[in-house]
mmCIF file of C-alpha atoms in Angstrom:
data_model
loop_
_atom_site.group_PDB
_atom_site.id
_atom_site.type_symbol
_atom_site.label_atom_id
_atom_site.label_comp_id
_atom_site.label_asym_id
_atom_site.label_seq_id
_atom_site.Cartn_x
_atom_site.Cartn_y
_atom_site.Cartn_z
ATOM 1 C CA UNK A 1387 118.051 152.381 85.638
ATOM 2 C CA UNK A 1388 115.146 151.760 88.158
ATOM 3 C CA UNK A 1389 113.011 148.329 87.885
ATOM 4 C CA UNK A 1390 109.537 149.927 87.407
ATOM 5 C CA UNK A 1391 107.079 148.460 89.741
ATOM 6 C CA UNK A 1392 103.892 147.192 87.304
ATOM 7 C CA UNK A 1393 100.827 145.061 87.794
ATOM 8 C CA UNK A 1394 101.242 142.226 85.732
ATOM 9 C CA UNK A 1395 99.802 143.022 82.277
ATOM 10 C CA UNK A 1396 96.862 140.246 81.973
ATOM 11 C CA UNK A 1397 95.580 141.572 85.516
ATOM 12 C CA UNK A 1398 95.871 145.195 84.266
ATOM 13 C CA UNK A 1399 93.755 144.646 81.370
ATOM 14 C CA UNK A 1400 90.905 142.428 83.104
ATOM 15 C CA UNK A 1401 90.526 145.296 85.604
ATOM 16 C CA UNK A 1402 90.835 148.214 83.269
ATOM 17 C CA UNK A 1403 87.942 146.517 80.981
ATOM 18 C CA UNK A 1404 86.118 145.875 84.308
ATOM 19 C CA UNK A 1405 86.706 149.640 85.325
ATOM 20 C CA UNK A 1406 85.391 151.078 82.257
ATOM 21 C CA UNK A 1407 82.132 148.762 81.847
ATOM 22 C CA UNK A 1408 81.313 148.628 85.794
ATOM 23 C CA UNK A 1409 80.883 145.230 85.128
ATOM 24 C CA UNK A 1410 82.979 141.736 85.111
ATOM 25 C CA UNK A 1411 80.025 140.224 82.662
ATOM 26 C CA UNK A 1412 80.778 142.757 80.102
ATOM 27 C CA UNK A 1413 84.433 142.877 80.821
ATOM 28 C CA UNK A 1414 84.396 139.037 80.124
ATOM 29 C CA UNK A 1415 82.572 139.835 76.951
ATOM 30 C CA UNK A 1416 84.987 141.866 75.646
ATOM 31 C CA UNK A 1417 88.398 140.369 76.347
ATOM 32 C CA UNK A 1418 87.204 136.378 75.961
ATOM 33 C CA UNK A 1419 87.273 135.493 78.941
ATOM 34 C CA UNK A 1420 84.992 133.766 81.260
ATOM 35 C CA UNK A 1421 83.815 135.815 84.607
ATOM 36 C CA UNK A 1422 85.720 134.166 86.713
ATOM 37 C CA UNK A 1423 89.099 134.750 84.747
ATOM 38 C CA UNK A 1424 88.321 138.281 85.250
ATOM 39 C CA UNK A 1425 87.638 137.863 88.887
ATOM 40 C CA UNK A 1426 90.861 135.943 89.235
ATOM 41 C CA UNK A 1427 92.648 138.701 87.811
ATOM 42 C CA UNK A 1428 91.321 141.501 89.177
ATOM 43 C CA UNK A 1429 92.145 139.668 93.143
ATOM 44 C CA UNK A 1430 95.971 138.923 91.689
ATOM 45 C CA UNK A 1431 95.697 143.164 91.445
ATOM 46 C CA UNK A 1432 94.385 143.773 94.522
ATOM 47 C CA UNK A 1433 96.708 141.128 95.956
ATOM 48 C CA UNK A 1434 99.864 142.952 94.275
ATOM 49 C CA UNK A 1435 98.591 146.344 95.360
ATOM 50 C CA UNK A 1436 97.547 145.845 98.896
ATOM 51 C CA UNK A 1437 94.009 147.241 98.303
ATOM 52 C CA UNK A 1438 90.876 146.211 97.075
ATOM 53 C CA UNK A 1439 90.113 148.641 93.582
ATOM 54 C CA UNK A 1440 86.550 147.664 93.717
ATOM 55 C CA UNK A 1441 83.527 147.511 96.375
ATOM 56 C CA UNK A 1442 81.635 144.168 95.238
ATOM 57 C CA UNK A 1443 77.557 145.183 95.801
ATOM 58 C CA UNK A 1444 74.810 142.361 95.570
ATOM 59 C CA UNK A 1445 74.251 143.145 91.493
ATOM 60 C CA UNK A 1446 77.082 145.791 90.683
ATOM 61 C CA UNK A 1447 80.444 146.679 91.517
ATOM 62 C CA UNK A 1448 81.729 150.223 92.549
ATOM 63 C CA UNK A 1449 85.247 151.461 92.671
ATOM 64 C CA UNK A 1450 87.105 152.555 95.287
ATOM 65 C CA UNK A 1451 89.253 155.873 95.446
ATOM 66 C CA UNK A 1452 92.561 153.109 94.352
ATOM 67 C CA UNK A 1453 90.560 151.928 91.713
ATOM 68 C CA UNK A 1454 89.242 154.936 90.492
ATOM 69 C CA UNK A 1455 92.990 156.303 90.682
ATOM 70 C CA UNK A 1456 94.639 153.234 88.915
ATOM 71 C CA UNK A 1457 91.358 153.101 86.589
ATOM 72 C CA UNK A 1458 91.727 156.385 84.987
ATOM 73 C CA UNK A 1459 95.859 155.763 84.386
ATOM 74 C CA UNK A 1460 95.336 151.955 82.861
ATOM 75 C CA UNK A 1461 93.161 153.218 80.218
ATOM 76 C CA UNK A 1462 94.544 156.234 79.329
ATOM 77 C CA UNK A 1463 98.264 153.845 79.149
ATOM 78 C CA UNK A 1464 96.934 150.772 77.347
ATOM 79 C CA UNK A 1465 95.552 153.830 74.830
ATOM 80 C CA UNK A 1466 98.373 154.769 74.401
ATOM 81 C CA UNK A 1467 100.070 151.687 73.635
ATOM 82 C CA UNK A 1468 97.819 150.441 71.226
ATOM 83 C CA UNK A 1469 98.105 153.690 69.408
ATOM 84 C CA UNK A 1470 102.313 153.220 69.464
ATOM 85 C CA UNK A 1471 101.776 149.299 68.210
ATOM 86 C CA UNK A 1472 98.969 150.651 65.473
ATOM 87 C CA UNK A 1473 101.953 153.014 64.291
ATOM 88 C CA UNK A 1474 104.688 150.936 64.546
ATOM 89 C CA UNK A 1475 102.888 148.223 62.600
ATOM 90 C CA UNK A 1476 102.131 150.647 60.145
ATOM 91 C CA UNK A 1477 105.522 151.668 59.732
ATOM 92 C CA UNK A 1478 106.968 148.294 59.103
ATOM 93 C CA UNK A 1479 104.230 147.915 56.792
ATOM 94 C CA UNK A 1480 105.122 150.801 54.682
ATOM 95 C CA UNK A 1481 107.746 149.004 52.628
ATOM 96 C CA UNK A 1482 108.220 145.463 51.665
ATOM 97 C CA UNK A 1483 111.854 144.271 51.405
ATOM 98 C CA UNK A 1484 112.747 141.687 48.605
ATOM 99 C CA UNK A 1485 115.768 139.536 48.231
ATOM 100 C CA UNK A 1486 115.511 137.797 44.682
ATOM 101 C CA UNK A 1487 117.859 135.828 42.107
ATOM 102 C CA UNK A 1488 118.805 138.298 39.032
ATOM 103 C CA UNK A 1489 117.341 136.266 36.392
ATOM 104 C CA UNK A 1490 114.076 135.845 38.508
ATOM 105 C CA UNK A 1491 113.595 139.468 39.214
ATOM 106 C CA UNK A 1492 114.354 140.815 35.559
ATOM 107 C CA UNK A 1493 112.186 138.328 33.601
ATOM 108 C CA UNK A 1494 109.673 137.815 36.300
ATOM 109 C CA UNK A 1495 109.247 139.918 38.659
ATOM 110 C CA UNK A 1496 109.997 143.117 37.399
ATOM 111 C CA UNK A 1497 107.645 143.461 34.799
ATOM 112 C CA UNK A 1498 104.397 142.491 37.582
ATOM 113 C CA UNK A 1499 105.360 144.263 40.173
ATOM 114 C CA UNK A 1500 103.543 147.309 39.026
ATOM 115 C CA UNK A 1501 100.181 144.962 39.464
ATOM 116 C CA UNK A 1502 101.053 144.797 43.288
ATOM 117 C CA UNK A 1503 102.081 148.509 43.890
ATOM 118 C CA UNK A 1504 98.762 149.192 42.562
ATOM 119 C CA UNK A 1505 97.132 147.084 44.384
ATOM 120 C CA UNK A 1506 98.397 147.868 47.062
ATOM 121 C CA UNK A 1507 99.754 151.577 47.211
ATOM 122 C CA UNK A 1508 100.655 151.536 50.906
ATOM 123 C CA UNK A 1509 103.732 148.987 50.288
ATOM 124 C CA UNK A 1510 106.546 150.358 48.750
ATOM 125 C CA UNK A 1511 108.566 147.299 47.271
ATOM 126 C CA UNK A 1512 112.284 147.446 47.441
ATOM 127 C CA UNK A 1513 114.137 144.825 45.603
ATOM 128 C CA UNK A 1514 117.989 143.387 45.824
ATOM 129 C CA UNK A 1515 118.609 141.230 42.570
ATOM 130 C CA UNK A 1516 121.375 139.705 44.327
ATOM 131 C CA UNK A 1517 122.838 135.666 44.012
ATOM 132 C CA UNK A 1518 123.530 135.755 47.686
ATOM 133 C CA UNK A 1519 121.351 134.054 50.260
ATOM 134 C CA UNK A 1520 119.746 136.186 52.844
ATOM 135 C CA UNK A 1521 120.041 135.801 56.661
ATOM 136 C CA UNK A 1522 116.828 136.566 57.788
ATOM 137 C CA UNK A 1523 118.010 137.120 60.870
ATOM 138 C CA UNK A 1524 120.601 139.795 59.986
ATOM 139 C CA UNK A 1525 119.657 141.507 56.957
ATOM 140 C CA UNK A 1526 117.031 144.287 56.577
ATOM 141 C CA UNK A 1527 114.853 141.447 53.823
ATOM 142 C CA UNK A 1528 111.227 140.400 54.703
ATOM 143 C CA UNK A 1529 111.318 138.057 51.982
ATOM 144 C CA UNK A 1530 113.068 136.148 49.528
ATOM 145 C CA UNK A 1531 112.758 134.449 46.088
ATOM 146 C CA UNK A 1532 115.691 130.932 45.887
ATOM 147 C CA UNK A 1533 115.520 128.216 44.006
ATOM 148 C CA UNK A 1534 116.813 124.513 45.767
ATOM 149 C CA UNK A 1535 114.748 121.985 47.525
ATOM 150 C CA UNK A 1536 112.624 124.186 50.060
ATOM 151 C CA UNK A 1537 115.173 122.149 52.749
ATOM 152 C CA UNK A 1538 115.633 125.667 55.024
ATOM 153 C CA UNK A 1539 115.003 125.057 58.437
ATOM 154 C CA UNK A 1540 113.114 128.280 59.743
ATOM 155 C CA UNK A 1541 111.222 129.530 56.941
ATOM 156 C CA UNK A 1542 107.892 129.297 55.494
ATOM 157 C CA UNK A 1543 108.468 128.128 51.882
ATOM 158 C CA UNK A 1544 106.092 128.479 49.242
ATOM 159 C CA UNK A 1545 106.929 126.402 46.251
ATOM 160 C CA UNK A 1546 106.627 128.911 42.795
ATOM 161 C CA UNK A 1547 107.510 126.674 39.744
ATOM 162 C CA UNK A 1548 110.201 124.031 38.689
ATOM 163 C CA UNK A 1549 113.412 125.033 37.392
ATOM 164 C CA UNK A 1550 113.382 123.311 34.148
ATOM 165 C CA UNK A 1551 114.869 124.662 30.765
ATOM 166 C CA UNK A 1552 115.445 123.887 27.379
ATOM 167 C CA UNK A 1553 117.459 124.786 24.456
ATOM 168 C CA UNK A 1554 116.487 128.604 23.131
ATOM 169 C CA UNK A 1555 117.970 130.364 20.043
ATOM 170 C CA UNK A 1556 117.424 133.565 18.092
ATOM 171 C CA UNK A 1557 115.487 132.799 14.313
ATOM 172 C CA UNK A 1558 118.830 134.897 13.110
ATOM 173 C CA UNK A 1559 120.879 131.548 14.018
ATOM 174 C CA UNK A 1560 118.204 128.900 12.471
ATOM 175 C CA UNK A 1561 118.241 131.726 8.857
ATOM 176 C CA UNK A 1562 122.356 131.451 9.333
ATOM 177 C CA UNK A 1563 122.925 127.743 10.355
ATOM 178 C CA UNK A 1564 120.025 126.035 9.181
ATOM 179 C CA UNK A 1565 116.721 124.426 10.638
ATOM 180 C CA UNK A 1566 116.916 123.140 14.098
ATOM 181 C CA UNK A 1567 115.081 119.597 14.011
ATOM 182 C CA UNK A 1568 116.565 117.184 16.481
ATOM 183 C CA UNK A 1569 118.256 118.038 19.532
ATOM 184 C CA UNK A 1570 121.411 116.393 18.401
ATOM 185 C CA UNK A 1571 121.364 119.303 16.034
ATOM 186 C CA UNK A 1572 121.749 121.390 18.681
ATOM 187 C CA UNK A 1573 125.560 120.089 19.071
ATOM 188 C CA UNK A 1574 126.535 121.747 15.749
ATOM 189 C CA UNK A 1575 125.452 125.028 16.945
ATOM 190 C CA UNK A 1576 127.505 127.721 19.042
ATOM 191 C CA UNK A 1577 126.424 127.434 22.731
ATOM 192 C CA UNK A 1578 126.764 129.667 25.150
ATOM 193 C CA UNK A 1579 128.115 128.703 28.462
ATOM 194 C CA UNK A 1580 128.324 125.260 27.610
ATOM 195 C CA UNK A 1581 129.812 124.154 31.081
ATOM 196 C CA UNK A 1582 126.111 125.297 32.210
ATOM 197 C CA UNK A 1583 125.143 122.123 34.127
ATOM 198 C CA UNK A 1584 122.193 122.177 32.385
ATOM 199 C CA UNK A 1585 123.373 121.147 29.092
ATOM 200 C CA UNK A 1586 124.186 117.448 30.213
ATOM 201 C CA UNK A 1587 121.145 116.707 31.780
ATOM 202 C CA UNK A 1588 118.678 117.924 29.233
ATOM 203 C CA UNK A 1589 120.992 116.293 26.210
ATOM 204 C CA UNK A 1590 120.268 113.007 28.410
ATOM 205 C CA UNK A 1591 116.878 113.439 29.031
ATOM 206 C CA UNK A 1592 116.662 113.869 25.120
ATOM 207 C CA UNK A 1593 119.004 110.668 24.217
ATOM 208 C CA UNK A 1594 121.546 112.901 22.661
ATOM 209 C CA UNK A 1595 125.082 111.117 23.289
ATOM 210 C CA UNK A 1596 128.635 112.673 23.613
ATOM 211 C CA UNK A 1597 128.258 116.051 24.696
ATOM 212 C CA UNK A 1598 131.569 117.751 25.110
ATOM 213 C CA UNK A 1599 131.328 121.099 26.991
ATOM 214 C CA UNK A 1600 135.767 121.544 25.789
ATOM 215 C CA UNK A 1601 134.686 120.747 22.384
ATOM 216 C CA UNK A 1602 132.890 124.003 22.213
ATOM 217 C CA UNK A 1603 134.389 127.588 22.570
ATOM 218 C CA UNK A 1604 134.306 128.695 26.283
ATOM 219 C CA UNK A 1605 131.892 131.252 26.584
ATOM 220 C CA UNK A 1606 130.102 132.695 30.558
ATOM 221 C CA UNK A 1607 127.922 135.108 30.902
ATOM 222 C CA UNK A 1608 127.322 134.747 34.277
ATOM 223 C CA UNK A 1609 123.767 135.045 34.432
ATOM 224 C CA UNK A 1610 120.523 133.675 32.766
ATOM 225 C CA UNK A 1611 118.952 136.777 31.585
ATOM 226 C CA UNK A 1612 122.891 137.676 30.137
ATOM 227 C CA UNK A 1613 122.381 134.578 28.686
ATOM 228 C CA UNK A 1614 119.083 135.279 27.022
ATOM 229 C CA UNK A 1615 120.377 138.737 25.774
ATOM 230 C CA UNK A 1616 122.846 136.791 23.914
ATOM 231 C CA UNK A 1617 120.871 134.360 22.659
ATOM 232 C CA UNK A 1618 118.296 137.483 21.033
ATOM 233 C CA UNK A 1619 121.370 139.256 19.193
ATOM 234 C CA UNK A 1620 121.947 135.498 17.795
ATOM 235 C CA UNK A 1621 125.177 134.910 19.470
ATOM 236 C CA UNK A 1622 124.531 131.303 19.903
ATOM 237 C CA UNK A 1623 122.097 128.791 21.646
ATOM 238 C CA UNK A 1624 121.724 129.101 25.544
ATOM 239 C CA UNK A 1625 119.974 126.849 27.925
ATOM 240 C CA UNK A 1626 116.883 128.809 29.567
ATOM 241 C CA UNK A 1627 113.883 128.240 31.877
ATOM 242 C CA UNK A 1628 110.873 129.274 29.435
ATOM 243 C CA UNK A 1629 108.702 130.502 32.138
ATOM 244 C CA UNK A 1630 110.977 133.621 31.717
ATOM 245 C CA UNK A 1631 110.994 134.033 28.386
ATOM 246 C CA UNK A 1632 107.357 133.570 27.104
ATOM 247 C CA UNK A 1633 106.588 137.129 25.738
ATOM 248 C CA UNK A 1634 110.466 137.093 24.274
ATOM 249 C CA UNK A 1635 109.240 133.593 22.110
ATOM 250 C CA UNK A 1636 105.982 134.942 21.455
ATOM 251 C CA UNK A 1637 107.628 138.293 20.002
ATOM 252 C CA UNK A 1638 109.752 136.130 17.652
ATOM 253 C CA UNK A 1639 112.758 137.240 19.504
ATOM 254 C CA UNK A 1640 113.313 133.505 21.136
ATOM 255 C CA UNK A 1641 112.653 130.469 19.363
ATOM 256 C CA UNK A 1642 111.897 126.955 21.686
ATOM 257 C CA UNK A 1643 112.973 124.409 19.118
ATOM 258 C CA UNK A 1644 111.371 121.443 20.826
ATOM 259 C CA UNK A 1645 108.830 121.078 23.907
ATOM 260 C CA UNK A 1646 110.358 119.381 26.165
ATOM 261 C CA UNK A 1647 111.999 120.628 28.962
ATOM 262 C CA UNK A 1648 114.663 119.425 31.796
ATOM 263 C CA UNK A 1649 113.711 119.819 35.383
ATOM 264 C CA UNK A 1650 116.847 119.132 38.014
ATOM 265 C CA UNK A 1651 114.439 118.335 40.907
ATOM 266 C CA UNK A 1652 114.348 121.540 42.446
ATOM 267 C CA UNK A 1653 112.002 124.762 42.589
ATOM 268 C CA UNK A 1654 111.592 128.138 42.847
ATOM 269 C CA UNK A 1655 110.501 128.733 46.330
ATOM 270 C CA UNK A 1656 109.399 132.629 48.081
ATOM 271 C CA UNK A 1657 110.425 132.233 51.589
ATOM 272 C CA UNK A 1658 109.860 134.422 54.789
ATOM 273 C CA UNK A 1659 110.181 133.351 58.378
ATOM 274 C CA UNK A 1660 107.527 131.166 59.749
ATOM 275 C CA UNK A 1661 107.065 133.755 62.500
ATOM 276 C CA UNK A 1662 105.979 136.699 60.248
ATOM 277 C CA UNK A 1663 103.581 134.205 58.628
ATOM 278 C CA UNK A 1664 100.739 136.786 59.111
ATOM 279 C CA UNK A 1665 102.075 140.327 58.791
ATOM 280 C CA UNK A 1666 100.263 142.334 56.195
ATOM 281 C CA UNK A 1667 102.941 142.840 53.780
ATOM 282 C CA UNK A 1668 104.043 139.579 53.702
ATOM 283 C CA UNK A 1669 100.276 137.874 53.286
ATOM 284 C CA UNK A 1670 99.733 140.402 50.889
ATOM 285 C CA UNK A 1671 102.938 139.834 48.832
ATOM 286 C CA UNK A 1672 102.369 136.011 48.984
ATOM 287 C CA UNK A 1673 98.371 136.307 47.771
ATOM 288 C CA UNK A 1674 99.746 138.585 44.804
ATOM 289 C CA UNK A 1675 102.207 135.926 44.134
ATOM 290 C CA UNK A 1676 99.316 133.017 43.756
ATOM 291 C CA UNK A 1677 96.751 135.678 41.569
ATOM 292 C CA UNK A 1678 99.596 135.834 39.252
ATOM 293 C CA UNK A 1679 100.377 132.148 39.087
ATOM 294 C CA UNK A 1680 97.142 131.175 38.644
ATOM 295 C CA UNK A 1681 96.769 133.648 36.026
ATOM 296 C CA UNK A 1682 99.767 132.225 34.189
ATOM 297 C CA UNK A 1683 98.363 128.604 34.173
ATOM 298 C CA UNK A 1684 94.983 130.586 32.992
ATOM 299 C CA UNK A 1685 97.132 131.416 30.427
ATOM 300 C CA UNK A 1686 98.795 128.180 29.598
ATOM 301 C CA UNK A 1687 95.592 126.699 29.542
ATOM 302 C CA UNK A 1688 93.976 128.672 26.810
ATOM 303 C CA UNK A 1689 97.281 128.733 24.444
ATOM 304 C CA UNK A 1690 96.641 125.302 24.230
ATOM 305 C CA UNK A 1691 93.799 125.273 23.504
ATOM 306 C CA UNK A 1692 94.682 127.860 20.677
ATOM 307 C CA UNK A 1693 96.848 125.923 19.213
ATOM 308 C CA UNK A 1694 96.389 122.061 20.292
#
């Protein structure tokens, strides 16, 4: 393939914006530049092309039959380039690619995302409720929801909300078993995946000793929300994070026997790559995200208030 022969792009469009106003003032105007930037450029042109493109008068300039040739061609080429990068832009706009945990995306995400398709009906959303951690470089995903310490070198990370939990049971277990009053009472209970590393810590941060995981029937559902299902048809206590299950405890489905909550240090983060900081799907996606965590604390806010 043949090495096309091209004026260097900056050059090109000082003297096409020059060409079309008849004027390096207004040219300057338009692209930012000072006069003599344009000047500069427009002499690296008629240095690479071996002929001047415009006749300089006392108070105007005029072009010559080059410039009036290469004139004519620039615009109608840098046209059509910026209509090509309007469409392409477009088209990479048109759907927004989303890499999320399962538990996150079915008691999170999936039942906003409607706000944000209607906000914005130009982004289709397509979501992967997948454990595995995307390569931004590799796979078709514009962004991602993970949970860890926000230590990825790379990406833009946006911290969401702790990953805490706490002890969560169906009312059916507290009508079969009995009330629920101190954590320790939680040991007496069935408990679902109790080799769940989040038993230990939150029966420490509670001062509940000797927690056996082997002195309770091995039980894995895999996943969080599988978990929670469980937990509703009152097949024993699991371990949640209650920012997921708020409308499942206000329903009566979930009971939170006690307040407090475990946090292991590490968040929820939505991550992109720092380089697509500022495409439109991805600022638009990541303003969404802070409306509806703001709205949540809203929330928060006036429950307790309700009922403080």
């Amino acid at each position: 393939m043949s090495r096309r022969d091209l004026p260097p792009l900056p050059a090109l469009r000082a003297f096409e914006a020059a060409a079309r106003h008849l004027s390096f003032t207004r040219a300057a105007q338009e692209l930012g530049m000072t006069q003599a930037a344009i000047s500069y450029q427009i002499r690296l042109l008629e240095e690479r092309l071996g002929a001047p493109v415009f006749l300089r008068r006392p108070r105007a300039v005029e072009l010559t039959p080059a410039g009036r040739l290469l004139g004519a061609a620039a615009s109608d080429a840098l046209d059509r380039l910026a209509a090509a990068y309007a469409a392409a832009g477009s088209t990479a706009g048109g759907v927004l690619s989303i890499s999320v945990l399962p538990t996150f995306a079915a008691h999170w995400l999936a039942p906003r995302i409607g706000r944000f398709q209607m906000k914005h009906p130009d982004i289709a959303v397509r979501t992967t409720a997948t454990r595995e951690v995307a390569d931004f470089s590799r796979d078709d995903v514009d962004v991602a929801i993970r949970s860890g310490r926000g230590d990825w070198p790379g990406l833009a990370v946006q911290p969401l909300f702790p990953v805490a939990f706490t002890p969560m049971l169906s009312p059916k277990v507290v009508a079969r078993c009995g009330p629920v009053e101190t954590p320790a009472d939680i040991l007496r209970l069935l408990l679902i995946d109790p080799g769940d590393r989040w038993w230990p810590l939150w029966f420490d941060a509670m001062g509940v000793a000797g927690y056996d995981p082997g002195a309770h029937p091995d039980s894995r559902m895999g996943d969080q929300h599988l978990e929670a299902r469980a937990a509703m048809g009152g097949h024993g206590v699991a371990i949640l994070t209650p920012a997921f299950y708020r409308e499942e405890i206000e329903a009566g489905l979930l009971l939170q026997p006690f307040p407090a909550v475990s946090e292991a240090g590490q968040y929820y983060f939505l991550v992109y790559p720092e380089a697509r900081r500022n495409v439109a799907k991805i600022r638009a996606f990541r303003e969404w995200f802070d409306e509806e965590l703001r709205g949540d604390e809203l929330r928060r806010d006036e429950a307790s208030e309700t009922f403080g």
